[in-house]
Amino acid sequence: MTTKCHSFGVYSQICSVLFCSAAVYCSRGSFVAVISLFSFCEVIVASFLASLIFTMAAIKSALPDAVTGTFNYFAFGSNLWSKRLHMGSPTAVRKGFGYLENFRLDFFHYAARWRGAPATIVEQQGHRVWGALWEINATNLPDLDKQEGVHNQVYKALTLPVRTPSGETLECRVYQLVKNPAPLEGGEEERPFERQPSKTYMDVIVRGAKETGLPEDYVRFLETVKHNGYTGDPQFEIDLAVQDKNL
């Protein structure tokens, strides 16, 4: 609203200057030419202001800031589980679930905390990655970036369209590894050791997928991901209580 009011004020000032100029020229007998010039300038100014307002709206929807107060976040890994996400972003509120079109879920790099490869999204036609939709207060953005290792160039933040089962599309913050793997040559059984997540990590993801209510066939796919058998950092595992038999 502030941007629009300010833009209207600028527009009014410009038009006033043009009108005064028109009056001066009118006194010299150039009425028709000046009116034409005035109309042309008015169209140019209006087009510029419309473009400015559209650009500001796009920036506002893509970036969390003090004006909006919150941002949409799409989680496909350990942050599917509310307990994990709330450890660093306590303001997160679940808003349902959705999917990224033409991306696949994969695992790469190495996370010491999890003792295995963390999840990432990789562009690939014909694939979908399902995940949780969260609305988070902008005050937790630095915490989320830190969790994802953005400052260490482990993950990078993207803004991508996420589709919901109802057909709605939301622009969401999504994290992708800076270095992504090539497609697996075979199935999950062929997943190399260096690209295997830990058992603890996959337990958290599956727990989160069930809590989120992701499609059953996708949950079954997650349960087939080949892991390295390792458990995560002992204290971290206790904090998450992933040894719960009711997983």
mmCIF file of N, CA and C in Angstrom, residues 131-215:
data_model
loop_
_atom_site.group_PDB
_atom_site.id
_atom_site.type_symbol
_atom_site.label_atom_id
_atom_site.label_comp_id
_atom_site.label_asym_id
_atom_site.label_seq_id
_atom_site.Cartn_x
_atom_site.Cartn_y
_atom_site.Cartn_z
ATOM 1 N N GLY A 131 6.643 -32.830 -0.500
ATOM 2 C CA GLY A 131 7.171 -32.283 0.742
ATOM 3 C C GLY A 131 6.135 -31.499 1.526
ATOM 4 N N ALA A 132 6.567 -30.988 2.664
ATOM 5 C CA ALA A 132 5.688 -30.235 3.567
ATOM 6 C C ALA A 132 5.740 -28.749 3.243
ATOM 7 N N LEU A 133 4.598 -28.103 3.375
ATOM 8 C CA LEU A 133 4.505 -26.652 3.220
ATOM 9 C C LEU A 133 4.440 -26.021 4.601
ATOM 10 N N TRP A 134 5.370 -25.110 4.858
ATOM 11 C CA TRP A 134 5.423 -24.421 6.147
ATOM 12 C C TRP A 134 5.356 -22.917 5.927
ATOM 13 N N GLU A 135 4.729 -22.236 6.864
ATOM 14 C CA GLU A 135 4.775 -20.769 6.907
ATOM 15 C C GLU A 135 5.610 -20.394 8.126
ATOM 16 N N ILE A 136 6.684 -19.638 7.904
ATOM 17 C CA ILE A 136 7.646 -19.335 8.964
ATOM 18 C C ILE A 136 7.828 -17.833 9.097
ATOM 19 N N ASN A 137 7.936 -17.359 10.325
ATOM 20 C CA ASN A 137 8.207 -15.945 10.565
ATOM 21 C C ASN A 137 9.595 -15.599 10.036
ATOM 22 N N ALA A 138 9.702 -14.421 9.424
ATOM 23 C CA ALA A 138 10.967 -13.999 8.824
ATOM 24 C C ALA A 138 12.105 -13.916 9.836
ATOM 25 N N THR A 139 11.784 -13.811 11.121
ATOM 26 C CA THR A 139 12.837 -13.756 12.138
ATOM 27 C C THR A 139 13.616 -15.065 12.207
ATOM 28 N N ASN A 140 13.025 -16.164 11.727
ATOM 29 C CA ASN A 140 13.702 -17.464 11.747
ATOM 30 C C ASN A 140 14.462 -17.765 10.461
ATOM 31 N N LEU A 141 14.425 -16.843 9.503
ATOM 32 C CA LEU A 141 15.128 -17.083 8.240
ATOM 33 C C LEU A 141 16.626 -17.307 8.436
ATOM 34 N N PRO A 142 17.325 -16.487 9.233
ATOM 35 C CA PRO A 142 18.753 -16.737 9.454
ATOM 36 C C PRO A 142 19.008 -18.105 10.093
ATOM 37 N N ASP A 143 18.100 -18.546 10.971
ATOM 38 C CA ASP A 143 18.260 -19.844 11.622
ATOM 39 C C ASP A 143 18.117 -20.981 10.611
ATOM 40 N N LEU A 144 17.164 -20.848 9.709
ATOM 41 C CA LEU A 144 16.950 -21.875 8.693
ATOM 42 C C LEU A 144 18.123 -21.928 7.723
ATOM 43 N N ASP A 145 18.606 -20.751 7.312
ATOM 44 C CA ASP A 145 19.777 -20.701 6.433
ATOM 45 C C ASP A 145 20.992 -21.345 7.097
ATOM 46 N N LYS A 146 21.145 -21.090 8.394
ATOM 47 C CA LYS A 146 22.271 -21.666 9.124
ATOM 48 C C LYS A 146 22.150 -23.178 9.202
ATOM 49 N N GLN A 147 20.944 -23.672 9.467
ATOM 50 C CA GLN A 147 20.729 -25.118 9.530
ATOM 51 C C GLN A 147 21.104 -25.784 8.211
ATOM 52 N N GLU A 148 20.792 -25.107 7.101
ATOM 53 C CA GLU A 148 21.053 -25.675 5.783
ATOM 54 C C GLU A 148 22.476 -25.399 5.288
ATOM 55 N N GLY A 149 23.278 -24.701 6.080
ATOM 56 C CA GLY A 149 24.670 -24.471 5.706
ATOM 57 C C GLY A 149 24.854 -23.534 4.530
ATOM 58 N N VAL A 150 23.939 -22.575 4.380
ATOM 59 C CA VAL A 150 24.043 -21.624 3.270
ATOM 60 C C VAL A 150 25.327 -20.813 3.377
ATOM 61 N N HIS A 151 25.704 -20.427 4.605
ATOM 62 C CA HIS A 151 26.909 -19.615 4.814
ATOM 63 C C HIS A 151 28.180 -20.383 4.464
ATOM 64 N N ASN A 152 28.102 -21.716 4.494
ATOM 65 C CA ASN A 152 29.251 -22.557 4.135
ATOM 66 C C ASN A 152 29.156 -23.074 2.705
ATOM 67 N N GLN A 153 28.184 -22.581 1.965
ATOM 68 C CA GLN A 153 27.952 -22.971 0.573
ATOM 69 C C GLN A 153 27.701 -24.473 0.429
ATOM 70 N N VAL A 154 26.996 -25.032 1.405
ATOM 71 C CA VAL A 154 26.569 -26.429 1.301
ATOM 72 C C VAL A 154 25.271 -26.483 0.499
ATOM 73 N N TYR A 155 24.287 -25.695 0.944
ATOM 74 C CA TYR A 155 23.026 -25.553 0.221
ATOM 75 C C TYR A 155 22.899 -24.121 -0.275
ATOM 76 N N LYS A 156 22.077 -23.952 -1.294
ATOM 77 C CA LYS A 156 21.706 -22.619 -1.771
ATOM 78 C C LYS A 156 20.189 -22.497 -1.696
ATOM 79 N N ALA A 157 19.717 -21.284 -1.457
ATOM 80 C CA ALA A 157 18.278 -21.041 -1.341
ATOM 81 C C ALA A 157 17.699 -20.666 -2.700
ATOM 82 N N LEU A 158 16.575 -21.286 -3.040
ATOM 83 C CA LEU A 158 15.866 -21.003 -4.282
ATOM 84 C C LEU A 158 14.423 -20.610 -3.966
ATOM 85 N N THR A 159 13.782 -19.952 -4.899
ATOM 86 C CA THR A 159 12.343 -19.701 -4.816
ATOM 87 C C THR A 159 11.698 -20.427 -5.984
ATOM 88 N N LEU A 160 10.887 -21.455 -5.678
ATOM 89 C CA LEU A 160 10.316 -22.312 -6.711
ATOM 90 C C LEU A 160 8.806 -22.451 -6.533
ATOM 91 N N PRO A 161 8.089 -22.704 -7.634
ATOM 92 C CA PRO A 161 6.640 -22.918 -7.537
ATOM 93 C C PRO A 161 6.327 -24.324 -7.037
ATOM 94 N N VAL A 162 5.553 -24.410 -5.981
ATOM 95 C CA VAL A 162 5.145 -25.696 -5.417
ATOM 96 C C VAL A 162 3.643 -25.852 -5.628
ATOM 97 N N ARG A 163 3.241 -26.977 -6.162
ATOM 98 C CA ARG A 163 1.828 -27.231 -6.438
ATOM 99 C C ARG A 163 1.210 -28.069 -5.321
ATOM 100 N N THR A 164 -0.009 -27.741 -4.988
ATOM 101 C CA THR A 164 -0.731 -28.485 -3.958
ATOM 102 C C THR A 164 -1.714 -29.441 -4.630
ATOM 103 N N PRO A 165 -2.209 -30.444 -3.900
ATOM 104 C CA PRO A 165 -3.180 -31.380 -4.479
ATOM 105 C C PRO A 165 -4.441 -30.693 -5.001
ATOM 106 N N SER A 166 -4.772 -29.521 -4.451
ATOM 107 C CA SER A 166 -5.975 -28.803 -4.881
ATOM 108 C C SER A 166 -5.750 -27.988 -6.153
ATOM 109 N N GLY A 167 -4.500 -27.949 -6.631
ATOM 110 C CA GLY A 167 -4.194 -27.218 -7.851
ATOM 111 C C GLY A 167 -3.610 -25.837 -7.631
ATOM 112 N N GLU A 168 -3.486 -25.420 -6.382
ATOM 113 C CA GLU A 168 -2.910 -24.109 -6.071
ATOM 114 C C GLU A 168 -1.394 -24.154 -6.242
ATOM 115 N N THR A 169 -0.816 -23.040 -6.640
ATOM 116 C CA THR A 169 0.635 -22.931 -6.775
ATOM 117 C C THR A 169 1.151 -21.863 -5.822
ATOM 118 N N LEU A 170 2.146 -22.225 -5.018
ATOM 119 C CA LEU A 170 2.733 -21.305 -4.049
ATOM 120 C C LEU A 170 4.220 -21.131 -4.332
ATOM 121 N N GLU A 171 4.691 -19.893 -4.242
ATOM 122 C CA GLU A 171 6.122 -19.632 -4.364
ATOM 123 C C GLU A 171 6.761 -19.908 -3.001
ATOM 124 N N CYS A 172 7.695 -20.831 -2.974
ATOM 125 C CA CYS A 172 8.280 -21.260 -1.693
ATOM 126 C C CYS A 172 9.800 -21.193 -1.708
ATOM 127 N N ARG A 173 10.345 -20.995 -0.532
ATOM 128 C CA ARG A 173 11.787 -21.077 -0.346
ATOM 129 C C ARG A 173 12.145 -22.560 -0.280
ATOM 130 N N VAL A 174 13.126 -22.964 -1.074
ATOM 131 C CA VAL A 174 13.555 -24.357 -1.149
ATOM 132 C C VAL A 174 15.077 -24.371 -1.135
ATOM 133 N N TYR A 175 15.642 -25.384 -0.506
ATOM 134 C CA TYR A 175 17.102 -25.486 -0.444
ATOM 135 C C TYR A 175 17.594 -26.650 -1.302
ATOM 136 N N GLN A 176 18.635 -26.362 -2.083
ATOM 137 C CA GLN A 176 19.236 -27.355 -2.969
ATOM 138 C C GLN A 176 20.744 -27.374 -2.740
ATOM 139 N N LEU A 177 21.335 -28.567 -2.733
ATOM 140 C CA LEU A 177 22.784 -28.646 -2.590
ATOM 141 C C LEU A 177 23.464 -27.854 -3.700
ATOM 142 N N VAL A 178 24.552 -27.185 -3.359
ATOM 143 C CA VAL A 178 25.303 -26.427 -4.356
ATOM 144 C C VAL A 178 25.877 -27.380 -5.403
ATOM 145 N N LYS A 179 26.338 -28.554 -4.947
ATOM 146 C CA LYS A 179 26.843 -29.586 -5.855
ATOM 147 C C LYS A 179 25.868 -30.755 -5.838
ATOM 148 N N ASN A 180 25.290 -31.042 -6.991
ATOM 149 C CA ASN A 180 24.286 -32.092 -7.088
ATOM 150 C C ASN A 180 24.808 -33.301 -7.858
ATOM 151 N N PRO A 181 24.270 -34.488 -7.571
ATOM 152 C CA PRO A 181 24.735 -35.712 -8.226
ATOM 153 C C PRO A 181 24.065 -35.964 -9.567
ATOM 154 N N ALA A 182 24.703 -36.809 -10.358
ATOM 155 C CA ALA A 182 24.105 -37.269 -11.610
ATOM 156 C C ALA A 182 23.063 -38.338 -11.282
ATOM 157 N N PRO A 183 22.171 -38.648 -12.207
ATOM 158 C CA PRO A 183 21.172 -39.694 -11.945
ATOM 159 C C PRO A 183 21.832 -41.040 -11.660
ATOM 160 N N LEU A 184 21.189 -41.853 -10.836
ATOM 161 C CA LEU A 184 21.684 -43.202 -10.572
ATOM 162 C C LEU A 184 21.565 -44.040 -11.843
ATOM 163 N N GLU A 185 22.582 -44.827 -12.116
ATOM 164 C CA GLU A 185 22.533 -45.667 -13.310
ATOM 165 C C GLU A 185 21.552 -46.822 -13.132
ATOM 166 N N GLY A 186 21.410 -47.309 -11.906
ATOM 167 C CA GLY A 186 20.459 -48.374 -11.621
ATOM 168 C C GLY A 186 19.429 -47.902 -10.621
ATOM 169 N N GLY A 187 18.766 -48.824 -9.948
ATOM 170 C CA GLY A 187 17.795 -48.469 -8.930
ATOM 171 C C GLY A 187 18.465 -48.184 -7.602
ATOM 172 N N GLU A 188 17.667 -48.174 -6.539
ATOM 173 C CA GLU A 188 18.188 -47.883 -5.206
ATOM 174 C C GLU A 188 19.245 -48.891 -4.768
ATOM 175 N N GLU A 189 19.146 -50.109 -5.251
ATOM 176 C CA GLU A 189 20.130 -51.130 -4.887
ATOM 177 C C GLU A 189 21.518 -50.795 -5.417
ATOM 178 N N GLU A 190 21.557 -49.937 -6.437
ATOM 179 C CA GLU A 190 22.834 -49.549 -7.039
ATOM 180 C C GLU A 190 23.376 -48.243 -6.457
ATOM 181 N N ARG A 191 22.704 -47.699 -5.443
ATOM 182 C CA ARG A 191 23.158 -46.436 -4.857
ATOM 183 C C ARG A 191 24.521 -46.633 -4.199
ATOM 184 N N PRO A 192 25.556 -45.888 -4.641
ATOM 185 C CA PRO A 192 26.892 -46.049 -4.055
ATOM 186 C C PRO A 192 26.936 -45.587 -2.604
ATOM 187 N N PHE A 193 27.887 -46.117 -1.858
ATOM 188 C CA PHE A 193 27.975 -45.844 -0.429
ATOM 189 C C PHE A 193 28.063 -44.356 -0.133
ATOM 190 N N GLU A 194 28.829 -43.623 -0.931
ATOM 191 C CA GLU A 194 29.014 -42.187 -0.672
ATOM 192 C C GLU A 194 27.743 -41.377 -0.943
ATOM 193 N N ARG A 195 26.752 -41.990 -1.529
ATOM 194 C CA ARG A 195 25.483 -41.307 -1.786
ATOM 195 C C ARG A 195 24.345 -41.894 -0.949
ATOM 196 N N GLN A 196 24.706 -42.607 0.100
ATOM 197 C CA GLN A 196 23.693 -43.215 0.963
ATOM 198 C C GLN A 196 23.474 -42.372 2.222
ATOM 199 N N PRO A 197 22.229 -42.080 2.551
ATOM 200 C CA PRO A 197 21.932 -41.386 3.815
ATOM 201 C C PRO A 197 22.072 -42.361 4.974
ATOM 202 N N SER A 198 22.102 -41.830 6.188
ATOM 203 C CA SER A 198 22.168 -42.713 7.358
ATOM 204 C C SER A 198 20.781 -43.247 7.692
ATOM 205 N N LYS A 199 20.759 -44.298 8.477
ATOM 206 C CA LYS A 199 19.481 -44.874 8.903
ATOM 207 C C LYS A 199 18.693 -43.859 9.731
ATOM 208 N N THR A 200 19.386 -43.161 10.627
ATOM 209 C CA THR A 200 18.717 -42.155 11.456
ATOM 210 C C THR A 200 18.059 -41.081 10.596
ATOM 211 N N TYR A 201 18.786 -40.616 9.601
ATOM 212 C CA TYR A 201 18.267 -39.566 8.722
ATOM 213 C C TYR A 201 17.004 -40.025 8.004
ATOM 214 N N MET A 202 17.048 -41.241 7.469
ATOM 215 C CA MET A 202 15.876 -41.748 6.756
ATOM 216 C C MET A 202 14.713 -42.006 7.704
ATOM 217 N N ASP A 203 15.006 -42.417 8.931
ATOM 218 C CA ASP A 203 13.933 -42.599 9.917
ATOM 219 C C ASP A 203 13.205 -41.280 10.171
ATOM 220 N N VAL A 204 13.978 -40.205 10.283
ATOM 221 C CA VAL A 204 13.389 -38.882 10.513
ATOM 222 C C VAL A 204 12.557 -38.452 9.305
ATOM 223 N N ILE A 205 13.076 -38.679 8.103
ATOM 224 C CA ILE A 205 12.349 -38.298 6.891
ATOM 225 C C ILE A 205 11.038 -39.070 6.772
ATOM 226 N N VAL A 206 11.094 -40.375 7.006
ATOM 227 C CA VAL A 206 9.881 -41.192 6.906
ATOM 228 C C VAL A 206 8.867 -40.781 7.970
ATOM 229 N N ARG A 207 9.358 -40.539 9.172
ATOM 230 C CA ARG A 207 8.457 -40.085 10.235
ATOM 231 C C ARG A 207 7.777 -38.770 9.822
ATOM 232 N N GLY A 208 8.571 -37.854 9.277
ATOM 233 C CA GLY A 208 8.027 -36.574 8.847
ATOM 234 C C GLY A 208 7.055 -36.706 7.687
ATOM 235 N N ALA A 209 7.348 -37.623 6.762
ATOM 236 C CA ALA A 209 6.459 -37.838 5.619
ATOM 237 C C ALA A 209 5.098 -38.341 6.076
ATOM 238 N N LYS A 210 5.108 -39.241 7.055
ATOM 239 C CA LYS A 210 3.847 -39.762 7.591
ATOM 240 C C LYS A 210 3.097 -38.678 8.361
ATOM 241 N N GLU A 211 3.828 -37.904 9.143
ATOM 242 C CA GLU A 211 3.206 -36.824 9.901
ATOM 243 C C GLU A 211 2.586 -35.789 8.962
ATOM 244 N N THR A 212 3.260 -35.532 7.840
ATOM 245 C CA THR A 212 2.791 -34.548 6.864
ATOM 246 C C THR A 212 1.572 -35.049 6.100
ATOM 247 N N GLY A 213 1.460 -36.365 5.971
ATOM 248 C CA GLY A 213 0.356 -36.934 5.202
ATOM 249 C C GLY A 213 0.660 -37.064 3.728
ATOM 250 N N LEU A 214 1.946 -37.275 3.390
ATOM 251 C CA LEU A 214 2.319 -37.420 1.989
ATOM 252 C C LEU A 214 1.695 -38.687 1.406
ATOM 253 N N PRO A 215 1.531 -38.744 0.079
ATOM 254 C CA PRO A 215 0.932 -39.918 -0.564
ATOM 255 C C PRO A 215 1.628 -41.219 -0.141
#
